[in-house]
């Protein structure tokens, strides 16, 4: 104590402020020094509170808000804090029943007597032969090296590196993580090779890494760096997305890297769906080697892609950048769909637009196909673009695409779709992801590390079989482990439906693996009947397969619109899905009819297509099954039927032509999209065609109503609350936090960490549940684990998976028991403003009729 430490701080950046922190179990002190060149010196008197060690941290904010940090450990000797403790008895040995006198003496480090509290325990020493005493040395416990409990971070909003020259059309908007990749360069006999690289618009330092090898395994590598920068640059602090109704402040950072001050004009250009609350241009002086900040308050008026351009014009220097940020509508969604087949020359399609809508939220999508096989590309888009990727969705993403590609080739169609063009890469990526998700027991759960599930494992094995037939190499040992897991299931404990499903998967690979008898039809739902028939075919039992088809078709019913469907109701035991989607029945039943060459396959295909909505079926699994069944049906027809020749799309009111398409085998599909501005006053579409063949069409319209939908409970009740976190220092030096409910209208500060709690009440045991909670614009999810915030938190992770997206947090629970459940996460609002937060949504992923929706809310963020 009383000594002084001198600490030298060295920085890679010169002449900048450096934030110095004295940290440990708490923040002892913070001060701001200025670097003299590349160094600064801190004189630090040693205090009692710094024992047993102190962390001296230094933080510098460099160009582009890059954070440079380091820390040094400073040990403060605790020897003068150690007591000398002695125990003494009045004799060395005693008889049973005798009384002993035990003396305890405590002295300080200098040998002087001192008063101290002492705990004394007397325990049979034999116990320590069974279990040693693991209590740590009390000196080390109190004065051993302590970790730094203080974290230094920033509340900077999301930064987009780079900018672009405002003038001469050099606006920078090409931002990439990888500037170039040359996997197969070969140097010549002189050991030379040369490539050219155009740098993207990022203002950064690029690292070049080269690794080389010869045929006789001589290897080497090299590293180099290249900096890409400008003398005057501008950056925009903007959220990852906007939401209609928000009011917020955008900020631009103008940095002058020259050696003299610059008089700079800064401007922000915004589209019509944003309204600036002040002048779009500002003038300021930026000192040499410094940065300044300018701000623009604005309101979000409409939805759609929102290009922002910010520019800075100095004295002979300029910079500008453009970002494209999505603006999300806020309100209740209104959708309408029409699908069908045009056999005559013309048809009018009314557009069911609402009377009022959120500006920019209307969108119209029309798909036209000259053949039923080409019509299947629309549902493929839905599967590929589905936002999540559990094991089922990973397989459903590429499994039907394989089948559709094979059908197109067989029918002589040029099915031009980005998904099919990159199909090999999509399949390999999907197979790799499934490999990484496979459990040690050989099975798969809904997500990686989830408990293995026979239903999902059987489905993945079906996909593996098709991928192998298409020529994709599989790892044999992985397939073997999966088959062993599936064959080892206690079949009698599975529901009859699941036994049939598993039996089909096993029979695809080896009929001998199906050792148990197939469940009899009376025990099966229509779902089980379809797979009983397919399994029987794999085992060569055609009569059983035909009987399963007959029984399934006898169960068909008609809906109020007169369309027939096959109900799939079943009552499996606990641990399985409570129902299978009706459309998960029609797909495999159609496959069964096709393989049996049954003439009713066309009826099943028609019924399946009639159940389509939004050019897809209700779930990813139902869509995948429907596609597989329809592809099998179209392939069995062996040849492509004649289609239309010329197709025209017109405004049904004015007659103005909107599009024209020459259909044919080389161009069998046309996709048309109109955004809000293009839709304008469009109320009807008219389709006209020439040629003998039918035209297949699918129309989808979408708009958002200005009012939020009310809270709703259809199987689930969900509510959302935000909490502030009040630090509560503990006696042991730890920091715990007390939650303080954020009341309506109460404001928080930008950079403040908040806790979001979703409370979900499930009316019954549910399976494969997804919980989506939208974020406020300008908020960032923190990586901190909220479980350690408070001493009385009893909960732990019970969900299978969590995904943090730009605009939402999603939780996935394989099984959600009846009752109350809580989902929590931490987030940090980073941009000042008044933000609208859309309702949270809970639903069963494979039964969307069971869902719950919370109320919306607002969040006010102060600077």
Short mmCIF file of C-alpha atoms in Angstrom, two decimals, residues 277-586:
data_model
loop_
_atom_site.label_atom_id
_atom_site.label_comp_id
_atom_site.label_asym_id
_atom_site.label_seq_id
_atom_site.Cartn_x
_atom_site.Cartn_y
_atom_site.Cartn_z
CA UNK A 277 -38.34 16.54 -40.11
CA UNK A 278 -35.86 19.22 -41.11
CA UNK A 279 -33.48 20.29 -43.91
CA UNK A 280 -31.88 17.53 -45.92
CA UNK A 281 -28.51 19.34 -46.05
CA UNK A 282 -26.25 20.53 -43.27
CA UNK A 283 -22.92 22.39 -43.20
CA UNK A 284 -20.15 21.81 -40.69
CA UNK A 285 -16.40 22.03 -40.22
CA UNK A 286 -14.53 18.81 -39.55
CA UNK A 287 -11.12 19.32 -37.90
CA UNK A 288 -8.08 17.50 -39.24
CA UNK A 289 -7.90 13.83 -38.26
CA UNK A 290 -11.28 14.12 -36.54
CA UNK A 291 -14.89 13.09 -37.09
CA UNK A 292 -18.16 14.94 -36.60
CA UNK A 293 -21.77 13.79 -36.37
CA UNK A 294 -24.90 15.17 -38.02
CA UNK A 295 -28.48 14.02 -37.43
CA UNK A 296 -31.82 13.95 -39.27
CA UNK A 297 -35.11 13.24 -37.46
CA UNK A 298 -37.60 11.47 -39.71
CA UNK A 299 -40.89 9.57 -39.83
CA UNK A 300 -41.59 6.27 -41.61
CA UNK A 301 -44.72 6.70 -43.74
CA UNK A 302 -44.80 3.62 -45.94
CA UNK A 303 -43.51 0.11 -46.56
CA UNK A 304 -41.16 -1.29 -49.18
CA UNK A 305 -37.46 -1.30 -49.98
CA UNK A 306 -36.04 2.05 -48.91
CA UNK A 307 -32.86 3.33 -50.58
CA UNK A 308 -30.93 5.89 -48.51
CA UNK A 309 -28.13 7.97 -49.96
CA UNK A 310 -25.88 10.09 -47.77
CA UNK A 311 -23.12 12.25 -49.23
CA UNK A 312 -20.42 14.62 -48.03
CA UNK A 313 -18.79 17.32 -50.16
CA UNK A 314 -15.59 18.92 -48.85
CA UNK A 315 -12.87 21.11 -50.30
CA UNK A 316 -12.05 19.07 -53.37
CA UNK A 317 -13.01 15.83 -51.63
CA UNK A 318 -16.30 13.96 -51.64
CA UNK A 319 -17.82 10.73 -50.48
CA UNK A 320 -21.26 9.09 -50.66
CA UNK A 321 -22.84 5.78 -49.87
CA UNK A 322 -26.18 4.17 -50.60
CA UNK A 323 -27.93 1.60 -48.44
CA UNK A 324 -31.13 -0.29 -49.11
CA UNK A 325 -33.11 -0.90 -45.94
CA UNK A 326 -36.45 -2.73 -45.86
CA UNK A 327 -39.43 -0.87 -44.41
CA UNK A 328 -41.96 -3.22 -42.84
CA UNK A 329 -45.69 -2.55 -42.75
CA UNK A 330 -47.46 -2.49 -39.40
CA UNK A 331 -51.01 -3.77 -39.39
CA UNK A 332 -53.25 -6.75 -40.08
CA UNK A 333 -52.38 -8.61 -43.24
CA UNK A 334 -55.07 -9.04 -45.92
CA UNK A 335 -54.47 -11.73 -48.56
CA UNK A 336 -56.43 -13.18 -51.45
CA UNK A 337 -55.64 -16.13 -53.71
CA UNK A 338 -56.91 -17.61 -56.94
CA UNK A 339 -55.58 -20.68 -58.70
CA UNK A 340 -56.96 -22.58 -61.64
CA UNK A 341 -56.72 -23.67 -65.24
CA UNK A 342 -57.80 -21.57 -68.19
CA UNK A 343 -59.13 -23.76 -70.99
CA UNK A 344 -61.10 -21.12 -72.89
CA UNK A 345 -59.67 -18.07 -74.64
CA UNK A 346 -60.03 -15.56 -71.78
CA UNK A 347 -60.74 -15.11 -68.08
CA UNK A 348 -61.06 -12.16 -65.69
CA UNK A 349 -59.64 -12.29 -62.18
CA UNK A 350 -61.04 -9.77 -59.67
CA UNK A 351 -58.55 -8.24 -57.22
CA UNK A 352 -59.88 -8.10 -53.67
CA UNK A 353 -58.02 -5.03 -52.41
CA UNK A 354 -59.14 -3.55 -49.06
CA UNK A 355 -60.65 -0.07 -48.90
CA UNK A 356 -57.61 1.29 -47.02
CA UNK A 357 -54.10 -0.04 -46.65
CA UNK A 358 -50.67 0.85 -45.32
CA UNK A 359 -48.88 2.84 -48.05
CA UNK A 360 -46.42 0.67 -49.95
CA UNK A 361 -47.78 -2.61 -48.54
CA UNK A 362 -49.74 -3.85 -51.58
CA UNK A 363 -48.16 -6.52 -53.73
CA UNK A 364 -49.55 -8.63 -56.56
CA UNK A 365 -47.94 -11.88 -57.73
CA UNK A 366 -49.05 -13.86 -60.77
CA UNK A 367 -47.58 -17.17 -61.93
CA UNK A 368 -48.44 -18.62 -65.32
CA UNK A 369 -47.48 -22.11 -66.47
CA UNK A 370 -47.87 -23.89 -69.78
CA UNK A 371 -47.79 -27.32 -68.14
CA UNK A 372 -48.72 -28.77 -64.75
CA UNK A 373 -45.10 -29.77 -64.15
CA UNK A 374 -43.93 -26.17 -64.64
CA UNK A 375 -46.66 -25.10 -62.23
CA UNK A 376 -44.81 -26.92 -59.43
CA UNK A 377 -41.96 -24.39 -59.47
CA UNK A 378 -43.99 -21.90 -57.40
CA UNK A 379 -44.28 -24.18 -54.35
CA UNK A 380 -40.55 -24.87 -54.68
CA UNK A 381 -39.88 -21.15 -54.25
CA UNK A 382 -41.88 -21.24 -51.01
CA UNK A 383 -39.82 -24.13 -49.63
CA UNK A 384 -36.47 -22.64 -50.61
CA UNK A 385 -37.34 -19.20 -49.23
CA UNK A 386 -38.81 -20.49 -45.96
CA UNK A 387 -37.06 -18.48 -43.24
CA UNK A 388 -36.13 -21.32 -40.90
CA UNK A 389 -34.15 -24.52 -41.30
CA UNK A 390 -34.98 -27.35 -38.91
CA UNK A 391 -34.18 -30.88 -40.06
CA UNK A 392 -37.58 -31.31 -41.72
CA UNK A 393 -37.35 -27.99 -43.54
CA UNK A 394 -33.75 -28.65 -44.56
CA UNK A 395 -34.85 -31.86 -46.26
CA UNK A 396 -38.10 -30.38 -47.62
CA UNK A 397 -36.03 -27.61 -49.19
CA UNK A 398 -34.18 -29.85 -51.64
CA UNK A 399 -36.03 -33.18 -51.71
CA UNK A 400 -38.93 -32.01 -53.95
CA UNK A 401 -36.51 -29.94 -56.03
CA UNK A 402 -34.69 -33.15 -56.95
CA UNK A 403 -37.94 -34.75 -58.04
CA UNK A 404 -39.11 -31.69 -60.01
CA UNK A 405 -35.76 -31.44 -61.83
CA UNK A 406 -35.95 -35.10 -62.82
CA UNK A 407 -39.53 -34.70 -64.03
CA UNK A 408 -38.66 -31.63 -66.11
CA UNK A 409 -35.80 -33.47 -67.78
CA UNK A 410 -37.98 -36.48 -68.49
CA UNK A 411 -40.78 -34.32 -69.95
CA UNK A 412 -38.41 -32.21 -72.03
CA UNK A 413 -39.15 -28.95 -70.19
CA UNK A 414 -36.64 -26.18 -69.63
CA UNK A 415 -37.55 -25.38 -66.03
CA UNK A 416 -35.55 -22.23 -65.51
CA UNK A 417 -35.52 -21.47 -61.81
CA UNK A 418 -32.58 -20.27 -59.72
CA UNK A 419 -33.25 -23.08 -57.24
CA UNK A 420 -32.93 -25.75 -59.93
CA UNK A 421 -29.92 -24.06 -61.51
CA UNK A 422 -28.03 -24.23 -58.24
CA UNK A 423 -29.61 -27.54 -57.21
CA UNK A 424 -26.34 -29.50 -56.76
CA UNK A 425 -25.03 -26.86 -54.36
CA UNK A 426 -28.36 -26.71 -52.50
CA UNK A 427 -28.45 -30.49 -52.12
CA UNK A 428 -24.86 -30.75 -50.94
CA UNK A 429 -25.39 -27.95 -48.41
CA UNK A 430 -28.57 -29.62 -47.16
CA UNK A 431 -26.90 -33.02 -46.83
CA UNK A 432 -24.00 -31.47 -44.94
CA UNK A 433 -26.38 -29.70 -42.56
CA UNK A 434 -28.25 -32.94 -41.94
CA UNK A 435 -24.96 -34.72 -41.25
CA UNK A 436 -24.07 -32.07 -38.68
CA UNK A 437 -27.49 -32.46 -37.06
CA UNK A 438 -27.37 -36.24 -36.73
CA UNK A 439 -27.18 -37.42 -33.13
CA UNK A 440 -24.76 -39.98 -31.72
CA UNK A 441 -27.49 -42.62 -31.59
CA UNK A 442 -27.96 -42.28 -35.36
CA UNK A 443 -31.28 -40.43 -35.28
CA UNK A 444 -32.35 -36.85 -35.82
CA UNK A 445 -34.36 -34.43 -33.74
CA UNK A 446 -36.20 -31.34 -34.90
CA UNK A 447 -33.02 -29.29 -34.49
CA UNK A 448 -29.37 -30.12 -33.91
CA UNK A 449 -28.81 -31.59 -30.43
CA UNK A 450 -32.54 -32.19 -30.03
CA UNK A 451 -33.66 -35.64 -28.84
CA UNK A 452 -33.80 -38.17 -31.67
CA UNK A 453 -37.22 -38.68 -33.15
CA UNK A 454 -38.30 -41.75 -35.19
CA UNK A 455 -40.70 -39.72 -37.35
CA UNK A 456 -38.06 -37.20 -38.44
CA UNK A 457 -35.39 -39.87 -38.80
CA UNK A 458 -37.70 -41.90 -41.06
CA UNK A 459 -38.44 -38.82 -43.18
CA UNK A 460 -34.76 -37.99 -43.58
CA UNK A 461 -33.98 -41.56 -44.62
CA UNK A 462 -36.64 -41.25 -47.34
CA UNK A 463 -34.87 -38.12 -48.56
CA UNK A 464 -31.48 -39.80 -48.40
CA UNK A 465 -32.78 -42.62 -50.58
CA UNK A 466 -33.97 -40.20 -53.28
CA UNK A 467 -30.71 -38.22 -53.13
CA UNK A 468 -28.68 -41.40 -53.57
CA UNK A 469 -30.85 -42.45 -56.52
CA UNK A 470 -30.15 -39.04 -58.07
CA UNK A 471 -26.42 -39.71 -57.90
CA UNK A 472 -25.43 -37.86 -54.72
CA UNK A 473 -22.81 -39.62 -52.63
CA UNK A 474 -23.82 -40.38 -49.06
CA UNK A 475 -21.65 -41.50 -46.18
CA UNK A 476 -22.55 -45.14 -45.82
CA UNK A 477 -21.79 -45.31 -42.12
CA UNK A 478 -24.18 -42.44 -41.39
CA UNK A 479 -26.99 -44.17 -43.28
CA UNK A 480 -26.21 -47.41 -41.46
CA UNK A 481 -26.37 -45.72 -38.06
CA UNK A 482 -29.71 -44.11 -38.94
CA UNK A 483 -31.14 -47.44 -40.09
CA UNK A 484 -29.90 -49.12 -36.90
CA UNK A 485 -31.54 -46.41 -34.81
CA UNK A 486 -34.83 -46.75 -36.68
CA UNK A 487 -34.84 -50.57 -36.75
CA UNK A 488 -34.07 -50.59 -33.03
CA UNK A 489 -37.17 -48.61 -32.06
CA UNK A 490 -39.68 -50.41 -29.83
CA UNK A 491 -42.31 -50.68 -32.56
CA UNK A 492 -45.15 -51.67 -30.28
CA UNK A 493 -44.76 -48.42 -28.35
CA UNK A 494 -45.16 -46.35 -31.51
CA UNK A 495 -48.58 -45.45 -32.86
CA UNK A 496 -49.78 -47.63 -35.74
CA UNK A 497 -49.45 -44.64 -38.11
CA UNK A 498 -45.84 -44.08 -37.15
CA UNK A 499 -45.07 -47.80 -37.43
CA UNK A 500 -46.30 -47.73 -41.04
CA UNK A 501 -44.27 -44.58 -41.77
CA UNK A 502 -41.11 -46.09 -40.27
CA UNK A 503 -41.69 -49.40 -42.07
CA UNK A 504 -41.76 -47.62 -45.43
CA UNK A 505 -38.49 -45.82 -44.72
CA UNK A 506 -36.78 -49.07 -43.72
CA UNK A 507 -38.21 -50.96 -46.71
CA UNK A 508 -36.82 -48.36 -49.11
CA UNK A 509 -33.32 -49.35 -48.05
CA UNK A 510 -33.87 -53.04 -47.33
CA UNK A 511 -37.26 -54.77 -47.04
CA UNK A 512 -35.64 -57.30 -44.72
CA UNK A 513 -35.27 -54.59 -42.07
CA UNK A 514 -39.06 -54.61 -41.63
CA UNK A 515 -39.37 -57.54 -39.25
CA UNK A 516 -42.72 -56.72 -37.64
CA UNK A 517 -46.07 -57.12 -39.34
CA UNK A 518 -47.59 -53.99 -40.81
CA UNK A 519 -50.44 -52.59 -38.69
CA UNK A 520 -53.90 -53.69 -39.91
CA UNK A 521 -56.02 -51.04 -41.70
CA UNK A 522 -58.62 -50.61 -38.92
CA UNK A 523 -55.86 -49.32 -36.62
CA UNK A 524 -54.60 -46.77 -39.12
CA UNK A 525 -55.60 -43.27 -40.06
CA UNK A 526 -55.48 -42.41 -43.74
CA UNK A 527 -51.90 -41.21 -43.22
CA UNK A 528 -50.91 -44.64 -41.95
CA UNK A 529 -52.83 -46.37 -44.73
CA UNK A 530 -50.88 -44.51 -47.41
CA UNK A 531 -47.54 -45.55 -45.95
CA UNK A 532 -48.76 -49.08 -45.24
CA UNK A 533 -49.44 -49.34 -48.96
CA UNK A 534 -46.06 -47.90 -49.96
CA UNK A 535 -44.24 -50.19 -47.51
CA UNK A 536 -46.18 -53.19 -48.82
CA UNK A 537 -45.13 -52.33 -52.40
CA UNK A 538 -41.48 -52.19 -51.34
CA UNK A 539 -41.91 -55.67 -49.86
CA UNK A 540 -43.59 -57.00 -53.02
CA UNK A 541 -47.05 -57.24 -51.43
CA UNK A 542 -49.09 -55.63 -54.20
CA UNK A 543 -52.44 -56.93 -52.91
CA UNK A 544 -51.89 -55.29 -49.51
CA UNK A 545 -50.92 -52.05 -51.24
CA UNK A 546 -54.06 -52.05 -53.41
CA UNK A 547 -56.21 -52.73 -50.34
CA UNK A 548 -54.64 -49.79 -48.52
CA UNK A 549 -55.43 -47.51 -51.48
CA UNK A 550 -59.04 -48.69 -51.63
CA UNK A 551 -59.53 -48.13 -47.90
CA UNK A 552 -58.00 -44.66 -48.12
CA UNK A 553 -60.19 -43.57 -51.02
CA UNK A 554 -63.30 -44.82 -49.25
CA UNK A 555 -62.62 -42.29 -46.48
CA UNK A 556 -62.67 -39.24 -48.73
CA UNK A 557 -65.05 -36.40 -47.92
CA UNK A 558 -66.16 -33.14 -49.51
CA UNK A 559 -65.59 -29.65 -48.12
CA UNK A 560 -68.20 -26.84 -48.33
CA UNK A 561 -66.86 -25.85 -51.76
CA UNK A 562 -67.46 -29.37 -53.08
CA UNK A 563 -63.78 -30.28 -53.25
CA UNK A 564 -63.01 -33.72 -51.93
CA UNK A 565 -60.26 -34.38 -49.46
CA UNK A 566 -59.10 -37.25 -47.26
CA UNK A 567 -59.11 -36.58 -43.52
CA UNK A 568 -55.96 -37.61 -41.70
CA UNK A 569 -57.20 -37.56 -38.11
CA UNK A 570 -55.33 -39.88 -35.77
CA UNK A 571 -54.79 -40.22 -32.05
CA UNK A 572 -51.16 -41.21 -31.45
CA UNK A 573 -49.68 -41.75 -28.00
CA UNK A 574 -47.79 -39.05 -26.12
CA UNK A 575 -44.60 -37.90 -27.77
CA UNK A 576 -45.96 -37.89 -31.32
CA UNK A 577 -47.76 -35.24 -33.31
CA UNK A 578 -51.46 -35.09 -32.40
CA UNK A 579 -52.53 -34.91 -36.05
CA UNK A 580 -51.10 -35.26 -39.50
CA UNK A 581 -52.06 -32.61 -42.04
CA UNK A 582 -54.74 -33.74 -44.50
CA UNK A 583 -52.39 -32.82 -47.32
CA UNK A 584 -49.69 -35.05 -45.87
CA UNK A 585 -52.13 -37.83 -46.79
CA UNK A 586 -52.95 -36.92 -50.38
#
